[in-house]
XYZ file of N, CA and C in Angstrom:
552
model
N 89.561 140.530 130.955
C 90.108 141.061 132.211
C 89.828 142.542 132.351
N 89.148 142.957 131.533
C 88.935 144.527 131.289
C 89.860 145.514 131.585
N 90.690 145.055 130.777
C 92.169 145.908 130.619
C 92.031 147.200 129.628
N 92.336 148.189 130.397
C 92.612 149.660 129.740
C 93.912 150.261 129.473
N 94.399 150.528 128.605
C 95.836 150.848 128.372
C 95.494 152.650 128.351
N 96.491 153.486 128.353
C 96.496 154.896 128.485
C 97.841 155.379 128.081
N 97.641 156.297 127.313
C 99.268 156.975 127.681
C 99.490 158.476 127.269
N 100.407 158.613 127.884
C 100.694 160.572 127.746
C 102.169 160.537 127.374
N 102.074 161.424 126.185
C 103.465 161.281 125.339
C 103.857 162.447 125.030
N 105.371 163.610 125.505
C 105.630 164.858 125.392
C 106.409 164.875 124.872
N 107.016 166.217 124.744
C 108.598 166.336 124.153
C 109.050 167.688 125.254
N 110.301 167.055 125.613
C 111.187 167.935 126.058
C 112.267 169.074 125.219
N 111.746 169.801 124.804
C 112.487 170.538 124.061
C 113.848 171.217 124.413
N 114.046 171.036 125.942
C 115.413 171.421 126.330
C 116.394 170.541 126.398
N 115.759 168.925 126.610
C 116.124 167.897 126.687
C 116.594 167.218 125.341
N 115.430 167.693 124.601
C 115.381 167.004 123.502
C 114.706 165.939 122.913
N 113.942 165.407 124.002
C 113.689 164.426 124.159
C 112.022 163.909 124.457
N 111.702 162.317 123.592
C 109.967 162.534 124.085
C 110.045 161.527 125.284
N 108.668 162.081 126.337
C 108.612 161.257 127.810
C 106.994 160.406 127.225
N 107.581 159.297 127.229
C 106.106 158.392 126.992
C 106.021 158.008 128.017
N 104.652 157.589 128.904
C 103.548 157.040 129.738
C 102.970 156.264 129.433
N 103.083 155.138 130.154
C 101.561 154.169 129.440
C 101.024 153.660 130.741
N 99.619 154.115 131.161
C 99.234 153.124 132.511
C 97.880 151.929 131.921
N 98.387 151.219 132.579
C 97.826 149.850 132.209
C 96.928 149.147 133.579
N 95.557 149.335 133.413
C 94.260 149.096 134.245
C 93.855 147.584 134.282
N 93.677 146.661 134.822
C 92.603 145.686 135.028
C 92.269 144.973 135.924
N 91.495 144.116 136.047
C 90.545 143.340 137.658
C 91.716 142.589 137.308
N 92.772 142.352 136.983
C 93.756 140.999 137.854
C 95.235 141.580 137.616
N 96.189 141.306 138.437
C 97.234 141.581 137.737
C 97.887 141.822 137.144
N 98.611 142.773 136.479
C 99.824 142.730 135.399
C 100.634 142.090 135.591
N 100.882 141.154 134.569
C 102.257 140.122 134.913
C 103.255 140.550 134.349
N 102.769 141.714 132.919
C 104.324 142.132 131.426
C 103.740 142.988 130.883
N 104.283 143.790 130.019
C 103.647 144.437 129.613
C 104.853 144.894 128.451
N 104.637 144.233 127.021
C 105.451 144.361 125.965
C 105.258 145.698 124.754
N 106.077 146.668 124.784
C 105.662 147.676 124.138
C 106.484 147.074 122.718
N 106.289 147.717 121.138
C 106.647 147.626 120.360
C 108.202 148.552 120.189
N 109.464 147.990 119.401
C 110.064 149.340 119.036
C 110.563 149.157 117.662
N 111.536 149.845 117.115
C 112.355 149.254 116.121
C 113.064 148.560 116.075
N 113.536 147.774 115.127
C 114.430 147.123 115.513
C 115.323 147.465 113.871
N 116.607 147.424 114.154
C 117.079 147.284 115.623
C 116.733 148.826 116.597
N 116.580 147.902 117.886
C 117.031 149.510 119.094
C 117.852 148.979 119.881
N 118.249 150.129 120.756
C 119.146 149.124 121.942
C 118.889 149.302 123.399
N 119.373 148.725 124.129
C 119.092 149.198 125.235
C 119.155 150.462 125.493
N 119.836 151.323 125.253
C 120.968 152.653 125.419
C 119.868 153.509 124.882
N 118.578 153.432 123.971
C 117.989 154.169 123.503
C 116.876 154.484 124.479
N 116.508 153.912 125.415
C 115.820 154.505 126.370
C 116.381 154.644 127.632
N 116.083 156.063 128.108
C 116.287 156.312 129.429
C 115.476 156.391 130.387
N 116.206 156.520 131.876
C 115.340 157.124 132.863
C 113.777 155.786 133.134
N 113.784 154.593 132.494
C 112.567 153.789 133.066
C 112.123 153.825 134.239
N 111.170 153.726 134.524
C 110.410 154.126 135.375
C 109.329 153.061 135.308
N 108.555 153.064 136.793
C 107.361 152.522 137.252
C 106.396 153.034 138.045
N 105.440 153.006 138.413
C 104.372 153.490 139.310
C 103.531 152.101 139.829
N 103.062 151.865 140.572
C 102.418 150.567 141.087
C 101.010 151.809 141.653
N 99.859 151.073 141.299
C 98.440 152.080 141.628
C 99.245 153.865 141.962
N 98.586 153.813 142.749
C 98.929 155.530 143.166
C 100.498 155.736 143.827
N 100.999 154.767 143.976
C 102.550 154.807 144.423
C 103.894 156.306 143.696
N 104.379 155.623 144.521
C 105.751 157.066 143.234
C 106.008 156.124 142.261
N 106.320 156.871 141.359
C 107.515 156.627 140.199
C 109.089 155.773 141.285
N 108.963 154.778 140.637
C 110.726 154.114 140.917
C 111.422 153.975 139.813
N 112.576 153.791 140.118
C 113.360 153.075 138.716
C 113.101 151.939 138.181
N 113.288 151.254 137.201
C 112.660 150.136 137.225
C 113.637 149.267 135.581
N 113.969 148.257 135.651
C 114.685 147.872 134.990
C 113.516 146.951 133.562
N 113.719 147.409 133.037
C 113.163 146.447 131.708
C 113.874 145.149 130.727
N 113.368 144.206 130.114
C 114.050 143.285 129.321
C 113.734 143.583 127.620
N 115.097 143.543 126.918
C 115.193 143.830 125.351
C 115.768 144.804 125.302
N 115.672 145.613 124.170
C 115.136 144.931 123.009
C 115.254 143.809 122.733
N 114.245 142.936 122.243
C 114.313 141.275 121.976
C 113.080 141.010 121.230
N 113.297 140.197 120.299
C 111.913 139.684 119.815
C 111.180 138.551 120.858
N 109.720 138.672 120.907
C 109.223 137.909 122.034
C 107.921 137.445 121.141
N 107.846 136.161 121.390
C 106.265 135.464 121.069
C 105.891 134.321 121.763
N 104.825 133.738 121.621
C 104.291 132.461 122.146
C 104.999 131.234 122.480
N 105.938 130.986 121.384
C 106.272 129.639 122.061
C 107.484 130.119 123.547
N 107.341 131.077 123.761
C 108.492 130.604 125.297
C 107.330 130.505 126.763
N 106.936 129.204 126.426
C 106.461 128.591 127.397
C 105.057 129.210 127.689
N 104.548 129.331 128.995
C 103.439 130.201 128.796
C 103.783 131.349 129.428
N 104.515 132.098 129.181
C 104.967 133.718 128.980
C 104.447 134.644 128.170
N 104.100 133.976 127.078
C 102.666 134.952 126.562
C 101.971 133.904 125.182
N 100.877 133.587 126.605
C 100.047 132.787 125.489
C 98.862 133.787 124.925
N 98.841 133.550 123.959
C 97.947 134.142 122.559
C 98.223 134.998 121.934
N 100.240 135.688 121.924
C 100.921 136.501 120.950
C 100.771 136.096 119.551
N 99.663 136.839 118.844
C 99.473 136.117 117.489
C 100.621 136.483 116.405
N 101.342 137.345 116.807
C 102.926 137.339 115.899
C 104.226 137.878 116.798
N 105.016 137.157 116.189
C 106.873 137.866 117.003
C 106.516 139.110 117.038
N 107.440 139.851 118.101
C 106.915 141.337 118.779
C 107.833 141.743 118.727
N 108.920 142.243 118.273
C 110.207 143.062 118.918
C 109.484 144.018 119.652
N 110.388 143.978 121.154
C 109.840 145.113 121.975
C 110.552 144.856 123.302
N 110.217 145.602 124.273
C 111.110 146.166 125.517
C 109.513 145.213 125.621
N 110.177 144.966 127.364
C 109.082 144.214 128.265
C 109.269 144.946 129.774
N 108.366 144.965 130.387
C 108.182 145.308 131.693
C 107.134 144.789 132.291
N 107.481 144.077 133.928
C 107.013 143.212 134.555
C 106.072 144.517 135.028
N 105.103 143.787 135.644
C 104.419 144.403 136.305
C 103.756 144.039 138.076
N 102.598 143.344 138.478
C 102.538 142.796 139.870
C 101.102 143.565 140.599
N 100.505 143.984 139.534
C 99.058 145.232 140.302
C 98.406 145.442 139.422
N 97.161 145.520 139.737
C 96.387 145.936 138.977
C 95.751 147.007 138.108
N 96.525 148.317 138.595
C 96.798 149.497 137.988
C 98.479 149.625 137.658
N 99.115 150.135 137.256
C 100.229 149.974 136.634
C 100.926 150.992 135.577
N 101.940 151.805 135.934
C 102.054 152.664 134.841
C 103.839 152.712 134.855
N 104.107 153.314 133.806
C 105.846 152.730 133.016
C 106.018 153.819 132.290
N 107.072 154.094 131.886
C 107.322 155.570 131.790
C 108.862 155.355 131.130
N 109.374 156.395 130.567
C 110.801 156.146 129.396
C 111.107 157.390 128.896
N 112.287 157.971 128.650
C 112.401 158.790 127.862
C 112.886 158.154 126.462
N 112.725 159.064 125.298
C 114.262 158.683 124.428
C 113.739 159.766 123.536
N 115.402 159.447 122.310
C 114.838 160.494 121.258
C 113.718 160.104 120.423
N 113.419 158.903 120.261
C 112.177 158.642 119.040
C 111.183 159.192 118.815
N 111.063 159.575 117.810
C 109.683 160.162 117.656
C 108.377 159.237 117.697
N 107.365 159.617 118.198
C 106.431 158.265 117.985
C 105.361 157.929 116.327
N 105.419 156.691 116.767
C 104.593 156.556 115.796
C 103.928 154.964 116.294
N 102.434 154.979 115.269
C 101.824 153.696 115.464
C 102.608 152.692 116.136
N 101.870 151.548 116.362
C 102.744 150.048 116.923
C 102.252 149.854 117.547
N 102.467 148.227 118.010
C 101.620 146.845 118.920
C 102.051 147.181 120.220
N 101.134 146.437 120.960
C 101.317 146.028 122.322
C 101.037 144.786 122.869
N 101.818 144.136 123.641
C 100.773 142.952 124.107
C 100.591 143.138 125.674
N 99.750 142.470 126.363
C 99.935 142.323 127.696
C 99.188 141.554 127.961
N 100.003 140.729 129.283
C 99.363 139.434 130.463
C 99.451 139.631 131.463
N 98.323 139.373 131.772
C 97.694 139.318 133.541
C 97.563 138.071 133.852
N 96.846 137.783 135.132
C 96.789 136.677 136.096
C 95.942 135.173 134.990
N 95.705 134.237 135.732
C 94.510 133.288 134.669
C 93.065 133.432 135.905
N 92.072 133.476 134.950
C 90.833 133.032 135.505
C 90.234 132.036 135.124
N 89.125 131.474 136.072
C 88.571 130.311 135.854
C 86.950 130.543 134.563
N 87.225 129.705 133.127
C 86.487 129.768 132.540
C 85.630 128.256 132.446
N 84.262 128.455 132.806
C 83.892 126.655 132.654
C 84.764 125.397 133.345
N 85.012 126.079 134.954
C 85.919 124.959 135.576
C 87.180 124.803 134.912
N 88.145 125.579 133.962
C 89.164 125.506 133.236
C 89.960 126.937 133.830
N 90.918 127.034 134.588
C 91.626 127.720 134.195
C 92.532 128.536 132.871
N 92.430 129.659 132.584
C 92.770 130.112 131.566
C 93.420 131.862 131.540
N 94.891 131.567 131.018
C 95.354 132.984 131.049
C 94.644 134.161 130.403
N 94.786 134.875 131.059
C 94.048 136.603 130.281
C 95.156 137.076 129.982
N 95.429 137.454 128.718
C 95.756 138.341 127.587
C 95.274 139.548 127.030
N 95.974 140.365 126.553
C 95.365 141.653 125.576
C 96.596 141.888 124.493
N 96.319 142.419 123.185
C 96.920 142.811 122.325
C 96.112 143.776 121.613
N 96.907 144.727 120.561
C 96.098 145.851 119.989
C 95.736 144.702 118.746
N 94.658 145.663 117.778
C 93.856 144.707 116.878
C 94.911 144.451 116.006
N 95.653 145.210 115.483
C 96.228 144.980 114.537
C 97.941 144.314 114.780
N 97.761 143.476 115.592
C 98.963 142.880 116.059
C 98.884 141.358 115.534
N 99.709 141.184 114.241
C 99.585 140.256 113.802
C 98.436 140.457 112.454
N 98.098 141.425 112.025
C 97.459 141.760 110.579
C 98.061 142.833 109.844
N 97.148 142.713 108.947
C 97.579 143.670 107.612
C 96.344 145.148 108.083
N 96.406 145.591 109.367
C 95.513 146.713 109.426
C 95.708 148.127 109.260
N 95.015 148.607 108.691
C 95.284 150.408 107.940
C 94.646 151.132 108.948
N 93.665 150.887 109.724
C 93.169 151.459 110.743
C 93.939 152.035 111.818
N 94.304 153.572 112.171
C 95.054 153.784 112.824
C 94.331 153.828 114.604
N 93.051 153.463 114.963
C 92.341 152.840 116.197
C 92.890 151.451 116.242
N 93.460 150.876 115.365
C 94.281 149.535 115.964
C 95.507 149.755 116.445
N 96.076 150.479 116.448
C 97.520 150.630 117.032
C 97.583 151.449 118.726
N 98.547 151.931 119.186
C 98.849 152.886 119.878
C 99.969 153.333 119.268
N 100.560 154.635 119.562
C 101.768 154.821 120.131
C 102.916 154.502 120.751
N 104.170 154.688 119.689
C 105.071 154.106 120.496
C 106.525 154.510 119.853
N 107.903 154.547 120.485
C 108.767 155.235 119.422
C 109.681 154.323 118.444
N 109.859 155.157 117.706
C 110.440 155.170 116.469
C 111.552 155.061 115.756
N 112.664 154.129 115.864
C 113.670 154.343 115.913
C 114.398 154.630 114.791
N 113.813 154.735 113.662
C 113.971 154.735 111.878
C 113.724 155.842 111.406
N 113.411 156.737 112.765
C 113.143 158.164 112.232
C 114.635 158.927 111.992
N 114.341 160.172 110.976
C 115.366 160.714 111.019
C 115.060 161.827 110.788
N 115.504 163.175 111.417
C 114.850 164.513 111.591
C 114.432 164.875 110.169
N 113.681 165.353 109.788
C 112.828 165.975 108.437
C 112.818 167.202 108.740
N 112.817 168.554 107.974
C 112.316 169.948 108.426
C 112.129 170.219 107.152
N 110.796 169.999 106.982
C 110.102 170.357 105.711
C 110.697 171.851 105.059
N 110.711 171.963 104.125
C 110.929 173.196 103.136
C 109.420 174.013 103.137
N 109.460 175.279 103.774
C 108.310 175.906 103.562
C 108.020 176.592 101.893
N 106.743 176.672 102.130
C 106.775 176.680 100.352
C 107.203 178.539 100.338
N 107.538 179.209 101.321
C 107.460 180.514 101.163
C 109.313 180.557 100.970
N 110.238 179.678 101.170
C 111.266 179.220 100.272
C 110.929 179.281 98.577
N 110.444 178.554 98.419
C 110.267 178.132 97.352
C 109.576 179.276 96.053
N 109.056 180.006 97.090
C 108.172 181.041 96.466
C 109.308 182.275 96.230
N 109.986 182.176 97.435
C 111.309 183.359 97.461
C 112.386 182.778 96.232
N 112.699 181.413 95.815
C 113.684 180.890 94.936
C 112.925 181.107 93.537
N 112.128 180.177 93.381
C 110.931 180.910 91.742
C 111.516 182.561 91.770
N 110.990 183.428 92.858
C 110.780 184.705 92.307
C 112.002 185.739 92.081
N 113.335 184.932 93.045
C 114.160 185.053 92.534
C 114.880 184.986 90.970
N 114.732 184.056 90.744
C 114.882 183.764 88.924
C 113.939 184.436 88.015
N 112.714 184.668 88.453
C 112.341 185.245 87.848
C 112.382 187.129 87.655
N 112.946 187.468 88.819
C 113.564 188.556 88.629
C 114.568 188.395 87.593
N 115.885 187.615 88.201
C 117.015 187.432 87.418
C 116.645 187.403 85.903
N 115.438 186.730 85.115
C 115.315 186.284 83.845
C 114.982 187.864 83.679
N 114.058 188.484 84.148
C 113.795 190.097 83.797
C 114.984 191.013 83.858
N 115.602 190.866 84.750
C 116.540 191.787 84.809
C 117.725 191.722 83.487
N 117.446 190.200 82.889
C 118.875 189.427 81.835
C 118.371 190.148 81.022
N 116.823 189.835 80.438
C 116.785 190.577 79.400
C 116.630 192.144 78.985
N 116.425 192.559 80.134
C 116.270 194.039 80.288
C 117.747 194.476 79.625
N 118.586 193.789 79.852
C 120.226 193.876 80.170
C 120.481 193.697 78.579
N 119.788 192.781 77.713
C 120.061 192.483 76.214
C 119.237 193.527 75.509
N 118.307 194.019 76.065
C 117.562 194.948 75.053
C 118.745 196.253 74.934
N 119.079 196.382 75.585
C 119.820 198.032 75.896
C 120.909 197.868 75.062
N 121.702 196.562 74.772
C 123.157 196.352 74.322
C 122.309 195.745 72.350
């Protein structure tokens, strides 16, 4: 279906908060469009959803999940080659873009998405897309996209010029001890 996925991912530093984008391109329809998250997440962890239909505004736009989603519910997404936990958003156009705030930080993760069916060899047949590594053991970080994180938990690395100030601390202190025993 020559589907192109895209996305632009910021941080609001007054907010606090990162604004992910994802617009989603192809010759037929968007019918869903399943992003990955943690699980658990909750609803409550994303705000502000949003939609764009081609060049349209941004609307509000309501999403389904967190929920795990795969193949067998009917043909709702045929050729999910593994369970997905993830938020879903309908779609209805052929350009298509979705939008979220939250706190997560991003990191790697799947996607799936379904569009309209076309006719293959007199057979009708749904069009699908998923990233490569949806449903493998892949190290390749060109198989994933972006997406947030809910298992994160703030880190603020120790600069080593800490570390350099604590060493040289003691090591004063050890000079200064013995300076202190020679005299007595």
């Amino acid at each position: 279906s020559n589907l192109s996925i895209a996305w632009n991912i910021s941080y609001n530093s007054t907010a606090l908060l990162w604004n992910y984008e994802y617009t989603l391109q192809g010759n037929k329809d968007i019918s869903h469009f399943i992003l990955e998250v943690t699980d658990p997440s909750s609803l409550s962890d994303f705000l502000n959803p949003q939609v764009k239909i081609g060049a349209g505004d941004w609307t509000p736009v309501f999403f389904e999940g967190p929920a795990v989603w795969g193949d067998k519910q009917g043909n709702s997404n045929p050729g999910l080659p593994a369970d997905l936990y993830g938020i879903k958003f309908s779609g209805g156009a052929t350009s298509v873009s979705y939008s979220f705030q939250t706190s997560q930080d991003p990191v790697w993760g799947n996607f799936y998405v379904k569009s309209g069916r076309a006719k293959v060899n007199d057979t009708k047949v749904w069009l699908y897309s998923y990233n490569n590594a949806l449903g493998s053991d892949s190290g390749n970080e060109l198989d994933f996209i972006p997406r947030p994180d809910g298992g994160n938990l703030p880190v603020v690395p120790e600069p080593i010029s800490s570390i350099l100030f604590v060493s040289g601390g003691a090591a004063l202190a050890g000079i200064h001890l013995q300076k202190k025993k020679k005299k007595t």
